[in-house]
């Protein structure tokens, strides 16, 4: 007897339809085989499924069983095929009707006792089910809230194989899991950290406001203990809130990596990722023997903070150049090519020298010029090309530390940043640019026009400071953002002067 169950295979952060077909024949020697490019975890499903069926009171007759996972050219991995396989076997054996599985997508891992365990990638599966016209999905109870984020789709969460069999057999009629997206959305603006907690560092906070308003990448340079990490941790609090579509994009990444819990079925706040400097190439950009998203993808639509930037391996930093340019990561293998989203804001921090005290008036730096040069040369020119702002973060003065009042809070900064982002959205509507950080070529010339006085000022700055062509481009981008924050239509000399001041490394290379 034949049976069919719809399920899905992950390709990057999206799911592709897989039809699990089962042929249960009573003739011939009993056997079990899986075809259709199944990886190890899928082939091992036989042992889990048969034990779960036996321990929940279901006994299959001796048969020649053939399981086909179509399309056969698509690689299938993971343990999410256990529940579809178990239900398909019961349909093929005539225990439950096929009709109840039509229009349903199924996923879940089985324990030997019949408990259904959560699996990664349920949100992409739910989105696939809705796009395919299915009326619902049958998933582990622990994944039900995640799947229920997709509106217009019935989601049934099952805790055990017995519950799933009773539902498919029509012996029980549980209510679909309620859609919780709106309730989660009301919690999106709750942050437990705030810029009001930062003492002093007004220059650095202003640079962060400019970077956030134009989606510019940023490098902070300062001695240990100056507050670089504290500042970086609060950048997400001033970025524009995620739209629902952006939240789905981010949640899909966390879903396929298995980092969504039952209490966090939708990522509603912009991610903040801070990998250690010992991270490997696949750990940062993704890949590996079994490809999965890396830190740049987990930071999608959020902030990737690299502390002690020169301490990262040079190869790790160099592989990050392509994601910074394209906003996605492409992992190529002999049998497949996967793409992961990686549109993030890079925020990095470093010391001015190996000991860290070159710019600190309270400490003596004993580093030689050669040591400082070697330390800074770990950052390649192409990588620095992709960082618009280089900002000095000085040690905090004692008067600032003992000040009783609080600084400006994140809400006030975010309000100005939102206004600047709205200006950019209107200006670049219908073009390939989204923010000022995307400006280049003809777009830079069109949207960053300067008057005679501004041209004269910038020419003097370029000549006096011996600025490169890339520095010229970055200064125009930053000045455009500063003008947007001020509500100015045209770029002024004051905007250009502040933009030049945001390029510390250009002035230090004289």
Short mmCIF file of N, CA, C and O in Angstrom, two decimals, residues 12 25 47 56 73-74 85 89 107 150 200 204 215 223 252 384 411 485 493 498 508:
data_model
loop_
_atom_site.label_atom_id
_atom_site.label_comp_id
_atom_site.label_asym_id
_atom_site.label_seq_id
_atom_site.Cartn_x
_atom_site.Cartn_y
_atom_site.Cartn_z
N UNK A 12 19.73 26.57 2.84
CA UNK A 12 20.04 27.88 3.39
C UNK A 12 19.09 28.17 4.54
O UNK A 12 18.99 27.41 5.50
N UNK A 25 4.94 -3.35 0.96
CA UNK A 25 4.55 -4.55 0.21
C UNK A 25 4.63 -5.77 1.10
O UNK A 25 5.60 -5.97 1.84
N UNK A 47 15.47 3.24 13.12
CA UNK A 47 15.55 2.69 14.46
C UNK A 47 14.68 3.47 15.43
O UNK A 47 13.98 2.90 16.28
N UNK A 56 4.52 2.70 21.59
CA UNK A 56 3.22 3.37 21.70
C UNK A 56 2.08 2.44 21.27
O UNK A 56 0.96 2.90 21.04
N UNK A 73 17.18 14.55 -6.10
CA UNK A 73 18.40 15.32 -6.30
C UNK A 73 18.69 16.27 -5.14
O UNK A 73 19.77 16.86 -5.09
N UNK A 74 17.74 16.44 -4.22
CA UNK A 74 17.89 17.38 -3.11
C UNK A 74 18.38 16.63 -1.87
O UNK A 74 17.78 15.64 -1.45
N UNK A 85 7.69 10.04 8.76
CA UNK A 85 7.91 8.64 8.44
C UNK A 85 6.99 7.74 9.26
O UNK A 85 6.39 6.79 8.73
N UNK A 89 4.08 5.39 7.65
CA UNK A 89 4.06 3.93 7.82
C UNK A 89 2.69 3.46 8.31
O UNK A 89 2.17 2.43 7.86
N UNK A 107 6.57 17.73 10.52
CA UNK A 107 7.98 17.68 10.92
C UNK A 107 8.05 17.33 12.39
O UNK A 107 7.16 17.68 13.18
N UNK A 150 3.22 32.57 11.50
CA UNK A 150 2.72 32.70 10.12
C UNK A 150 1.20 32.77 10.16
O UNK A 150 0.53 31.78 10.49
N UNK A 200 29.79 60.47 30.24
CA UNK A 200 30.68 61.15 29.31
C UNK A 200 30.58 60.58 27.91
O UNK A 200 29.52 60.17 27.45
N UNK A 204 31.81 60.16 21.20
CA UNK A 204 31.57 58.80 20.71
C UNK A 204 30.07 58.56 20.50
O UNK A 204 29.67 57.90 19.53
N UNK A 215 23.40 53.90 8.62
CA UNK A 215 23.78 52.48 8.52
C UNK A 215 25.26 52.33 8.14
O UNK A 215 25.63 51.45 7.36
N UNK A 223 41.85 53.41 24.53
CA UNK A 223 42.56 52.57 25.52
C UNK A 223 41.62 51.64 26.24
O UNK A 223 40.39 51.82 26.22
N UNK A 252 14.08 33.38 10.84
CA UNK A 252 14.41 32.20 10.03
C UNK A 252 15.84 31.76 10.26
O UNK A 252 16.13 30.56 10.34
N UNK A 384 39.36 48.11 5.75
CA UNK A 384 39.13 49.46 6.24
C UNK A 384 38.32 50.28 5.24
O UNK A 384 37.63 51.22 5.62
N UNK A 411 16.03 56.65 23.77
CA UNK A 411 14.79 57.03 23.09
C UNK A 411 14.95 58.34 22.34
O UNK A 411 14.46 58.48 21.20
N UNK A 485 20.43 64.33 9.70
CA UNK A 485 20.13 64.44 11.13
C UNK A 485 19.76 65.85 11.51
O UNK A 485 18.95 66.07 12.43
N UNK A 493 29.40 73.26 5.02
CA UNK A 493 30.80 73.14 5.43
C UNK A 493 30.91 72.55 6.82
O UNK A 493 31.84 71.77 7.12
N UNK A 498 32.60 68.06 10.38
CA UNK A 498 32.33 66.99 11.33
C UNK A 498 32.61 65.62 10.72
O UNK A 498 33.10 64.72 11.40
N UNK A 508 45.82 60.09 10.94
CA UNK A 508 46.97 59.49 11.59
C UNK A 508 47.98 58.88 10.63
O UNK A 508 49.05 58.51 11.02
#
